[in-house]
Amino acid sequence: MTNDEALKRLQTNDETGLSAQEAQARLAQNGPNALAQGEKKTLLMRFLDQFKDFMIIVLLVAALISGFIVHEWADAFIILAVVILNAVFGVFQESKAEEAIDALQKMSTPNAHVRRGGQVLTVPSSELVVGDIVLLEAGDVVPADLRLLESANLKSEESALTGESVPVEKQTEPLAGTDIGIGDRTNMVFMNSNITYGRAVGVVVATGMQTEVGRIAGMLNAAQETTTPLSENLKALGKTLTIMILVIAAFVFVVGVWRGAETLPEMFLTAISLAVAAIPEGLPAIVTVILALGTQKLAKRNSLVRKLPAVETLGSTEIIASDKTGTLTQNKMTVEKVYYDGQLHDAKDGVQSQNPIMRIMNFANDTKIQDDGVMLGDPTETALVAYGQQHGFDLKGELQAEPRVAEVPFDSERKLMSTIHQLKDGRFLVATKGAPDQLLKRTTKLAEGDAARELSAADEATILRENTGMAKQALRVLGAAYKVIDAVPDPVNSDTVEQDLIFAGLIGMIDPERPEAAKAVADAKAAGIRPLMITGDHQDTAEAIAGRLGIIAPGDDAAVITGAELDQQSDEEFEKNVDKYSVYARVAPEHKVRIVNAWQNRGKVVAMTGDGVNDAPALKAADIGIGMGITGTEVSKGASDMVLADDNFSTIVIAVEEGRKVFSNIQKAIQYLLSANLGEVLTLFMMTMLGWDLLAPVHILWINLVTDTFPAIALGVEPTEPGIMKQKPRGRKSNFFTGGVGQAVIWQGILEGLLTLGVYFIAITWPIHTTNAAIHADALTMAYATLGLIQLFHAFNVKSVHQSLFTVGFFRNKAFNWAIFVSALLLMVTILVPGFNGLFHVTELDGFQWATVLGAGVAMVVIVEIVKFCQRHAQKR
């Protein structure tokens, strides 16, 4: 629309603005200019939600049975403590996740300058209404979405919303077309963007949730929380285990009663003890501890984890969809190429401080240098001044010697700016910079060293060719020209100043990739992870940066798609084609969510990195959202699962390695716990079937208490196994039993049970006592000691599923060594310390009996080592 059409549609007047009464009426009708908050759960509701998990319900039942039926109150208390601790921790993490919308709310500007009733007033931005006339100037934060009515050299920095690193030049003319992306709406400015240059008057066209930022807030409120592979695996594991254990316990009870080995109440207690002992009640706590230890390690390496399961999710990541600006690039315009004297030079080669092109890029520049050295101004211009400083050009000193006396400001029509400086000899230097094609129309000569000659058609063709070549590399190119005049013209304007110029050269700038980003991309690919680039920037820029980083082959435009092209595909079409694209340019926030969802629908685990408001919905939708700690907005941090404290893309690869290690160590803990529990179940089951005396409930519960917890937690801090980053990602379909763990649990659990039963058989076959009661008492004591110690020996086996213990190392993990020592001590106390014998129904053992018990423990290690050796040999063949 034209300005007049827009004002008519909005029923307002640009000269006087709305009346106070009309503004109040619209505010009452449409509500304040603020972002709506999603419905929040109460603290109690969030706490109760933590108990909906099937495994947690079973543990609560197990606690009640332990206390009221088995009368093992200590065990009941431990189970309850574990469950409540998990719930408290879950509530704490959940409350952190709700900070995203709060952060969006805080971003709103406190005040706005508005024209009402013919007067300019300062009002809280929350009181702005559609139709208000707002005045903007450099340094302001835009208080609502505005259509521009008047504009003087206006530039708006919108990277947090669009992902484009360079401030956008704005104008007031109508735009052709109806479906125009945010980054191309040059006659609009948007809520929470920053005015970096110029001034403007605009009319409010949207407030609150109707603004572009409001739409993002709505997407955040509506986004579904994704379940992590870890939580899915734990839930499935809990259900499967619980059903199996309850069936086995019921079977043991029925067989025991049928055989008449024990009374009905005694058999019921035994079956319940078996069920309570076999359920790995410590597993949720152990997983939590392992994840927490993983977060501590990551924190030391600049990755701050906000949600515990995110640590493990990193390890299964198959796709890393990364924002470009500020994540893969530095979000800082930098001079990369300089063309002068007929030669194209790398910026690092430097330009002499008194070369005309160096003087022009610094003189025709509105950057302000503060006393502390901080530069204020347009990022493109500050980049030119920073380049000058790096190569010995003292701008402050030069301006004192040759001060600016007049200027022709930049405007978007002629795309040039000029400044006039008084020289020491009384003459004046005109310094002009701007679009090369516009500049060449006004130049007649070409600089060669300190001299100048006539500009030929061939010279002009060469300059335009160099300009095109730099533009194809996604460089933003500026031309520089100058002349020396005897007097300042009157009037000072483009016609009197910007004519008969001497062409000095070209400057090519870019927001460069981070130095470590290319290696990080290569490392991710080596680990089987596919990196994607998603940006609001132009297609050429995105393609060039992606080629330089190795995300795509340089010049592979088939792997690049724009947001407009994406809109032409249905969700079904895009999901089918999604693996064709590695670079997405000129995208809106909803496109980023579509990309994440398409890969997730293909069954992939997706990590999304980003730093802007526009990234927040995708960060929340991804399996793991990774925010940037330095350049990131509070919104993106609030919506993320993990924040990179150093904004370093390579830190993600380090975090992936830690995530893989965490999953591997959780697998080891599960392998240890389940094989131990299977050994206990098999021992009791076979004792029942053979008509032998059964281990007492106190035996099973104490073994579970002292041998499960400490070693399983200590396995969580095992060092990373070599080659872990050369393996393919596990993906969403993998579980805790993949990679040979499931088979290991079964055969190692059976082995533990058989060795324990073997020790019992030896005890009753070659007894040291003569009475039947004493023989069976010794046999039960030896079975109890074996079942406990064999699990501690087995803990050494599970340091690696396939590698030899001699390769992994017996004693590398100090925490593990202490855990084994303390657990063995607690087990031994019940047999060796006087007074405990009666309490635990055990007898004193002699040297032969202890040798038999220890022999079974050593046999566990030896047999597993032999099997592992055979497995490795078979794999090589």
Coordinates of N, CA and C in Angstrom, one line a residue, residues 191-381:
M191 N 9.2 -5.1 15.9 CA 9.4 -5.0 17.3 C 10.7 -5.7 17.8
N192 N 11.4 -5.0 18.7 CA 12.7 -5.5 19.3 C 13.9 -5.5 18.4
S193 N 13.7 -5.0 17.1 CA 14.9 -4.8 16.3 C 15.5 -3.4 16.7
N194 N 16.8 -3.2 16.3 CA 17.5 -2.0 16.7 C 17.8 -1.0 15.6
I195 N 17.5 0.3 15.8 CA 17.8 1.3 14.8 C 19.3 1.6 14.9
T196 N 20.1 1.4 13.9 CA 21.6 1.6 14.0 C 22.0 2.9 13.3
Y197 N 21.1 3.5 12.5 CA 21.5 4.6 11.7 C 20.2 5.4 11.2
G198 N 20.3 6.7 11.2 CA 19.2 7.5 10.7 C 18.1 7.7 11.6
R199 N 17.0 8.2 11.0 CA 15.8 8.5 11.8 C 14.5 8.2 10.9
A200 N 13.4 8.0 11.6 CA 12.2 7.7 10.8 C 10.9 8.0 11.6
V201 N 9.8 8.0 10.9 CA 8.5 8.1 11.5 C 7.7 6.9 10.9
G202 N 7.0 6.2 11.8 CA 6.2 5.0 11.3 C 4.9 4.9 12.0
V203 N 4.0 4.1 11.4 CA 2.7 3.9 12.0 C 2.6 2.5 12.5
V204 N 2.1 2.3 13.7 CA 2.0 0.9 14.3 C 1.0 0.1 13.5
V205 N 1.4 -1.0 13.0 CA 0.5 -1.9 12.3 C 0.2 -3.2 13.0
A206 N 1.0 -3.5 14.1 CA 0.7 -4.7 14.9 C 1.3 -4.5 16.2
T207 N 0.7 -5.0 17.3 CA 1.2 -4.9 18.6 C 1.1 -6.3 19.3
G208 N 1.8 -6.5 20.4 CA 1.7 -7.7 21.2 C 1.9 -9.0 20.4
M209 N 1.0 -9.9 20.5 CA 1.1 -11.2 19.9 C 0.9 -11.2 18.4
Q210 N 0.4 -10.0 17.8 CA 0.2 -9.9 16.4 C 1.5 -9.5 15.7
T211 N 2.6 -9.1 16.4 CA 3.8 -8.7 15.8 C 4.6 -10.0 15.4
E212 N 5.7 -9.8 14.6 CA 6.5 -10.9 14.2 C 7.1 -11.6 15.4
V213 N 7.5 -10.9 16.4 CA 8.1 -11.5 17.6 C 6.9 -12.2 18.4
G214 N 5.7 -11.6 18.4 CA 4.6 -12.2 19.0 C 4.2 -13.6 18.4
R215 N 4.3 -13.6 17.1 CA 4.1 -14.9 16.4 C 5.1 -16.0 16.8
I216 N 6.3 -15.5 17.1 CA 7.4 -16.5 17.6 C 7.0 -16.9 19.0
A217 N 6.5 -16.0 19.8 CA 6.1 -16.3 21.1 C 5.0 -17.3 21.1
G218 N 4.0 -17.1 20.2 CA 2.9 -18.1 20.0 C 3.4 -19.5 19.6
M219 N 4.4 -19.5 18.7 CA 5.0 -20.8 18.3 C 5.6 -21.5 19.5
L220 N 6.3 -20.7 20.3 CA 7.0 -21.3 21.5 C 5.9 -21.9 22.5
N221 N 4.8 -21.1 22.7 CA 3.8 -21.6 23.6 C 3.1 -22.9 23.0
A222 N 3.0 -23.0 21.7 CA 2.3 -24.1 21.1 C 3.2 -25.3 20.9
A223 N 4.6 -25.1 20.9 CA 5.5 -26.1 20.6 C 5.4 -27.3 21.6
Q224 N 5.4 -28.5 21.0 CA 5.3 -29.7 21.8 C 6.7 -30.1 22.4
E225 N 6.7 -30.4 23.7 CA 8.0 -30.8 24.2 C 8.4 -32.2 23.6
T226 N 9.6 -32.3 23.1 CA 10.0 -33.6 22.5 C 10.5 -34.5 23.6
T227 N 10.2 -35.8 23.5 CA 10.7 -36.8 24.5 C 12.1 -37.2 24.0
T228 N 13.0 -37.3 24.9 CA 14.4 -37.6 24.5 C 14.5 -39.1 24.3
P229 N 15.5 -39.6 23.5 CA 15.7 -41.0 23.3 C 16.0 -41.7 24.6
L230 N 16.6 -41.0 25.5 CA 16.9 -41.6 26.9 C 15.7 -41.9 27.6
S231 N 14.8 -40.9 27.7 CA 13.5 -41.1 28.5 C 12.7 -42.2 27.8
E232 N 12.7 -42.2 26.5 CA 11.9 -43.3 25.8 C 12.5 -44.7 26.1
N233 N 13.8 -44.7 26.1 CA 14.5 -46.0 26.4 C 14.2 -46.5 27.8
L234 N 14.3 -45.5 28.8 CA 14.1 -45.9 30.2 C 12.7 -46.3 30.4
K235 N 11.7 -45.6 29.8 CA 10.3 -46.0 29.9 C 10.1 -47.4 29.4
A236 N 10.6 -47.7 28.2 CA 10.4 -49.0 27.6 C 11.1 -50.1 28.5
L237 N 12.3 -49.8 28.9 CA 13.1 -50.7 29.8 C 12.3 -51.0 31.1
G238 N 11.8 -50.0 31.7 CA 11.1 -50.1 33.0 C 9.9 -51.0 32.8
K239 N 9.1 -50.8 31.7 CA 7.9 -51.6 31.5 C 8.2 -53.1 31.3
T240 N 9.2 -53.3 30.4 CA 9.6 -54.7 30.0 C 10.1 -55.4 31.2
L241 N 11.0 -54.8 32.0 CA 11.6 -55.4 33.1 C 10.6 -55.8 34.2
T242 N 9.7 -54.8 34.5 CA 8.8 -55.0 35.6 C 7.8 -56.1 35.2
I243 N 7.3 -56.2 34.0 CA 6.4 -57.3 33.6 C 7.1 -58.6 33.7
M244 N 8.4 -58.7 33.2 CA 9.1 -60.0 33.3 C 9.4 -60.4 34.7
I245 N 9.8 -59.5 35.5 CA 10.1 -59.8 36.9 C 8.9 -60.3 37.7
L246 N 7.8 -59.6 37.5 CA 6.5 -59.9 38.2 C 6.1 -61.3 37.8
V247 N 6.2 -61.7 36.5 CA 5.9 -63.0 36.0 C 6.8 -64.1 36.7
I248 N 8.1 -63.8 36.7 CA 9.0 -64.7 37.3 C 8.7 -64.9 38.8
A249 N 8.5 -63.8 39.5 CA 8.2 -63.9 40.9 C 7.0 -64.7 41.2
A250 N 6.0 -64.5 40.4 CA 4.7 -65.3 40.5 C 5.0 -66.8 40.3
F251 N 5.8 -67.0 39.3 CA 6.1 -68.4 38.9 C 6.9 -69.1 40.1
V252 N 7.9 -68.4 40.6 CA 8.7 -68.9 41.7 C 7.8 -69.2 42.9
F253 N 6.8 -68.3 43.2 CA 5.9 -68.5 44.3 C 5.0 -69.7 44.1
V254 N 4.5 -69.9 42.9 CA 3.6 -71.1 42.6 C 4.4 -72.4 42.7
V255 N 5.6 -72.4 42.1 CA 6.4 -73.6 42.2 C 6.8 -73.9 43.6
G256 N 7.2 -72.9 44.4 CA 7.7 -73.1 45.8 C 6.6 -73.7 46.6
V257 N 5.4 -73.1 46.4 CA 4.2 -73.6 47.2 C 3.9 -75.1 46.8
W258 N 3.9 -75.3 45.5 CA 3.6 -76.6 45.0 C 4.6 -77.7 45.5
R259 N 5.9 -77.3 45.6 CA 6.9 -78.3 46.1 C 6.9 -78.4 47.6
G260 N 6.2 -77.4 48.3 CA 6.1 -77.5 49.7 C 7.4 -77.2 50.4
A261 N 8.3 -76.5 49.7 CA 9.7 -76.2 50.3 C 9.5 -75.3 51.5
E262 N 8.6 -74.3 51.5 CA 8.4 -73.4 52.6 C 6.9 -73.2 52.8
T263 N 6.6 -72.6 53.9 CA 5.2 -72.3 54.2 C 4.7 -71.2 53.2
L264 N 3.4 -71.1 53.1 CA 2.8 -70.1 52.2 C 3.2 -68.7 52.5
P265 N 3.2 -68.2 53.8 CA 3.7 -66.8 54.0 C 5.2 -66.7 53.7
E266 N 6.0 -67.7 54.0 CA 7.4 -67.6 53.8 C 7.7 -67.5 52.3
M267 N 7.0 -68.3 51.5 CA 7.2 -68.3 50.0 C 6.7 -67.0 49.4
F268 N 5.6 -66.4 50.0 CA 5.1 -65.1 49.5 C 6.2 -64.1 49.7
L269 N 6.8 -64.1 50.9 CA 7.9 -63.1 51.3 C 9.1 -63.3 50.3
T270 N 9.4 -64.5 50.0 CA 10.5 -64.8 49.2 C 10.3 -64.3 47.7
A271 N 9.1 -64.5 47.2 CA 8.7 -64.1 45.9 C 8.7 -62.5 45.8
I272 N 8.1 -61.9 46.9 CA 8.1 -60.4 46.9 C 9.5 -59.9 47.0
S273 N 10.4 -60.5 47.8 CA 11.8 -60.1 47.9 C 12.5 -60.2 46.6
L274 N 12.2 -61.3 45.9 CA 12.8 -61.5 44.6 C 12.4 -60.3 43.6
A275 N 11.1 -60.0 43.7 CA 10.6 -59.0 42.8 C 11.2 -57.6 43.1
V276 N 11.2 -57.3 44.4 CA 11.8 -56.0 44.9 C 13.3 -55.9 44.5
A277 N 14.0 -57.1 44.7 CA 15.4 -57.1 44.5 C 15.7 -57.0 43.0
A278 N 14.9 -57.7 42.2 CA 15.2 -57.8 40.8 C 14.9 -56.5 40.0
I279 N 13.9 -55.7 40.5 CA 13.7 -54.4 39.9 C 14.8 -53.5 40.2
P280 N 15.5 -52.9 39.2 CA 16.6 -52.0 39.5 C 16.2 -50.7 40.0
E281 N 15.8 -50.7 41.3 CA 15.2 -49.4 41.8 C 16.2 -48.3 41.9
G282 N 17.5 -48.6 41.9 CA 18.5 -47.5 41.9 C 18.7 -46.9 40.5
L283 N 18.1 -47.6 39.4 CA 18.5 -47.1 38.1 C 18.1 -45.7 37.8
P284 N 16.9 -45.2 38.1 CA 16.7 -43.7 37.8 C 17.7 -42.8 38.5
A285 N 18.0 -43.2 39.8 CA 19.0 -42.3 40.5 C 20.4 -42.4 39.9
I286 N 20.8 -43.7 39.5 CA 22.1 -43.9 38.9 C 22.2 -43.1 37.6
V287 N 21.1 -43.2 36.7 CA 21.1 -42.5 35.5 C 21.2 -41.0 35.7
T288 N 20.5 -40.5 36.7 CA 20.5 -39.0 37.1 C 21.9 -38.6 37.5
V289 N 22.6 -39.4 38.3 CA 23.9 -39.1 38.8 C 24.9 -39.1 37.6
I290 N 24.8 -40.1 36.8 CA 25.7 -40.2 35.6 C 25.5 -39.0 34.7
L291 N 24.3 -38.6 34.5 CA 24.0 -37.4 33.7 C 24.5 -36.1 34.3
A292 N 24.3 -36.1 35.7 CA 24.8 -34.9 36.4 C 26.3 -34.8 36.3
L293 N 27.0 -35.9 36.5 CA 28.5 -35.9 36.3 C 28.9 -35.5 34.9
G294 N 28.1 -35.9 33.9 CA 28.4 -35.5 32.6 C 28.2 -34.0 32.4
T295 N 27.2 -33.4 33.0 CA 27.0 -32.0 32.9 C 28.1 -31.2 33.5
Q296 N 28.7 -31.7 34.6 CA 29.8 -31.0 35.3 C 31.0 -31.0 34.3
K297 N 31.3 -32.2 33.7 CA 32.4 -32.2 32.7 C 32.2 -31.3 31.6
L298 N 30.9 -31.2 31.1 CA 30.6 -30.4 29.9 C 30.8 -28.9 30.4
A299 N 30.4 -28.6 31.6 CA 30.5 -27.2 32.1 C 31.9 -26.7 32.0
K300 N 32.9 -27.6 32.4 CA 34.3 -27.3 32.4 C 34.8 -27.1 30.9
R301 N 34.0 -27.6 30.0 CA 34.4 -27.4 28.6 C 33.4 -26.5 27.8
N302 N 32.9 -25.5 28.6 CA 32.1 -24.4 28.0 C 30.7 -24.8 27.5
S303 N 30.2 -26.0 27.9 CA 28.8 -26.4 27.5 C 27.9 -26.4 28.8
L304 N 27.0 -25.5 28.9 CA 26.1 -25.5 30.1 C 24.8 -26.2 29.8
V305 N 24.6 -27.3 30.4 CA 23.4 -28.1 30.2 C 22.3 -27.7 31.1
R306 N 21.1 -27.3 30.5 CA 19.9 -26.9 31.3 C 19.0 -28.0 31.6
K307 N 19.0 -29.1 30.8 CA 18.1 -30.2 31.0 C 19.0 -31.5 30.9
L308 N 19.0 -32.3 32.0 CA 19.9 -33.4 32.2 C 19.8 -34.4 31.0
P309 N 18.7 -34.8 30.5 CA 18.7 -35.8 29.4 C 19.4 -35.3 28.1
A310 N 19.5 -34.0 28.0 CA 20.2 -33.4 26.8 C 21.6 -34.0 26.7
V311 N 22.3 -34.3 27.8 CA 23.6 -34.8 27.7 C 23.7 -36.1 26.9
E312 N 22.8 -37.0 27.2 CA 22.7 -38.3 26.4 C 22.2 -38.1 25.0
T313 N 21.2 -37.2 24.9 CA 20.6 -37.0 23.5 C 21.7 -36.5 22.5
L314 N 22.7 -35.7 23.0 CA 23.8 -35.3 22.1 C 24.5 -36.5 21.5
G315 N 24.6 -37.5 22.3 CA 25.4 -38.7 21.8 C 24.7 -39.4 20.7
S316 N 23.3 -39.3 20.6 CA 22.6 -40.0 19.5 C 22.2 -39.0 18.4
T317 N 22.7 -37.8 18.4 CA 22.4 -36.8 17.4 C 22.9 -37.3 16.0
E318 N 22.0 -37.2 15.0 CA 22.4 -37.5 13.6 C 22.4 -36.3 12.7
I319 N 21.7 -35.2 13.1 CA 21.6 -34.0 12.3 C 21.9 -32.8 13.2
I320 N 22.8 -32.0 12.8 CA 23.0 -30.7 13.6 C 22.6 -29.6 12.6
A321 N 21.5 -29.0 12.9 CA 21.0 -27.8 12.0 C 21.5 -26.5 12.7
S322 N 22.4 -25.8 12.1 CA 23.0 -24.7 12.7 C 22.6 -23.4 12.0
D323 N 22.3 -22.4 12.8 CA 22.1 -21.0 12.4 C 23.5 -20.6 11.9
K324 N 23.5 -19.7 10.8 CA 24.8 -19.2 10.3 C 25.3 -18.1 11.1
T325 N 24.5 -17.0 11.2 CA 25.0 -15.8 11.8 C 25.3 -15.9 13.3
G326 N 26.6 -15.7 13.7 CA 26.9 -15.7 15.1 C 27.2 -17.1 15.6
T327 N 26.9 -18.2 14.8 CA 27.2 -19.5 15.2 C 28.3 -20.2 14.4
L328 N 28.1 -20.2 13.1 CA 29.1 -20.6 12.2 C 30.0 -19.5 11.7
T329 N 29.4 -18.3 11.8 CA 30.2 -17.0 11.5 C 30.4 -16.2 12.7
Q330 N 31.2 -15.1 12.6 CA 31.5 -14.3 13.8 C 30.5 -13.2 14.1
N331 N 29.5 -13.0 13.2 CA 28.6 -11.9 13.4 C 29.3 -10.6 13.5
K332 N 30.3 -10.4 12.7 CA 31.1 -9.2 12.7 C 31.7 -9.0 11.3
M333 N 31.2 -7.9 10.6 CA 31.7 -7.7 9.3 C 33.2 -7.5 9.3
T334 N 33.9 -8.0 8.4 CA 35.4 -8.0 8.3 C 35.8 -7.7 6.9
V335 N 36.8 -6.9 6.7 CA 37.4 -6.7 5.4 C 38.2 -7.9 5.0
E336 N 37.9 -8.4 3.8 CA 38.6 -9.7 3.3 C 39.4 -9.5 2.1
K337 N 39.0 -8.6 1.2 CA 39.7 -8.4 -0.1 C 39.8 -6.9 -0.3
V338 N 40.9 -6.4 -0.9 CA 41.0 -5.0 -1.3 C 41.6 -4.9 -2.7
Y339 N 40.9 -4.2 -3.6 CA 41.4 -4.1 -5.0 C 41.9 -2.6 -5.2
Y340 N 43.1 -2.5 -5.5 CA 43.7 -1.2 -5.9 C 44.9 -1.3 -6.7
D341 N 45.3 -0.3 -7.5 CA 46.4 -0.3 -8.4 C 46.3 -1.5 -9.4
G342 N 45.1 -1.9 -9.7 CA 44.9 -3.0 -10.7 C 45.1 -4.4 -10.2
Q343 N 45.3 -4.5 -8.9 CA 45.5 -5.8 -8.3 C 44.6 -6.1 -7.1
L344 N 44.1 -7.4 -7.0 CA 43.3 -7.8 -5.9 C 44.2 -8.4 -4.8
H345 N 44.0 -7.8 -3.6 CA 44.9 -8.2 -2.5 C 44.1 -8.8 -1.4
D346 N 44.6 -9.9 -0.7 CA 44.0 -10.3 0.5 C 44.1 -9.3 1.6
A347 N 43.1 -9.1 2.4 CA 43.1 -8.0 3.4 C 44.3 -8.2 4.4
K348 N 44.6 -9.4 4.7 CA 45.7 -9.6 5.6 C 47.1 -9.1 5.1
D349 N 47.2 -9.0 3.7 CA 48.4 -8.5 3.2 C 48.6 -7.0 3.5
G350 N 47.5 -6.3 3.8 CA 47.6 -4.9 4.3 C 47.6 -3.9 3.2
V351 N 47.2 -2.7 3.6 CA 47.2 -1.5 2.7 C 48.0 -0.4 3.4
Q352 N 48.9 0.2 2.7 CA 49.6 1.3 3.3 C 48.7 2.3 3.9
S353 N 49.0 2.9 5.1 CA 48.1 3.8 5.8 C 47.8 5.0 5.1
Q354 N 48.7 5.5 4.1 CA 48.4 6.7 3.4 C 47.9 6.4 2.0
N355 N 47.7 5.1 1.7 CA 47.1 4.8 0.4 C 45.7 5.5 0.3
P356 N 45.4 6.0 -0.9 CA 44.1 6.7 -1.0 C 42.9 5.9 -0.5
I357 N 42.9 4.6 -0.9 CA 41.7 3.7 -0.5 C 41.6 3.6 1.0
M358 N 42.7 3.6 1.8 CA 42.7 3.5 3.2 C 42.1 4.8 3.8
R359 N 42.5 5.9 3.3 CA 42.1 7.2 3.8 C 40.6 7.4 3.5
I360 N 40.1 6.9 2.3 CA 38.7 7.1 2.0 C 37.8 6.2 2.8
M361 N 38.2 5.0 3.0 CA 37.3 4.1 3.8 C 37.2 4.6 5.2
N362 N 38.2 5.3 5.8 CA 38.1 5.8 7.1 C 37.5 7.2 7.2
F363 N 37.7 8.1 6.2 CA 37.2 9.4 6.2 C 35.7 9.4 5.9
A364 N 35.3 8.7 4.8 CA 33.9 8.7 4.4 C 33.2 7.6 5.3
N365 N 33.1 8.0 6.6 CA 32.7 7.0 7.6 C 32.1 7.8 8.8
D366 N 31.0 7.3 9.3 CA 30.4 8.0 10.5 C 30.6 7.2 11.8
T367 N 31.5 6.3 11.9 CA 31.8 5.6 13.1 C 32.3 6.5 14.2
K368 N 31.8 6.3 15.4 CA 32.3 7.1 16.5 C 33.2 6.2 17.4
I369 N 34.4 6.7 17.7 CA 35.3 5.9 18.6 C 35.2 6.5 20.0
Q370 N 34.7 5.7 21.0 CA 34.7 6.2 22.4 C 36.0 6.2 23.0
D371 N 36.1 6.9 24.2 CA 37.4 7.0 24.9 C 38.0 5.6 25.3
D372 N 37.1 4.6 25.5 CA 37.5 3.3 25.9 C 37.8 2.4 24.6
G373 N 37.8 3.1 23.4 CA 38.1 2.3 22.2 C 37.0 1.6 21.6
V374 N 35.8 1.6 22.2 CA 34.6 0.9 21.6 C 34.1 1.8 20.5
M375 N 33.8 1.1 19.4 CA 33.3 1.8 18.2 C 31.7 1.7 18.1
L376 N 31.1 2.8 17.8 CA 29.7 2.9 17.7 C 29.4 3.3 16.2
G377 N 28.4 2.5 15.6 CA 28.0 2.9 14.3 C 27.6 1.7 13.5
D378 N 27.4 1.9 12.2 CA 27.0 0.8 11.3 C 28.1 -0.3 11.3
P379 N 27.7 -1.6 11.4 CA 28.8 -2.6 11.4 C 29.7 -2.6 10.2
T380 N 29.2 -2.2 9.0 CA 30.0 -2.2 7.8 C 31.1 -1.1 8.0
E381 N 30.7 0.1 8.5 CA 31.6 1.2 8.7 C 32.6 0.9 9.8

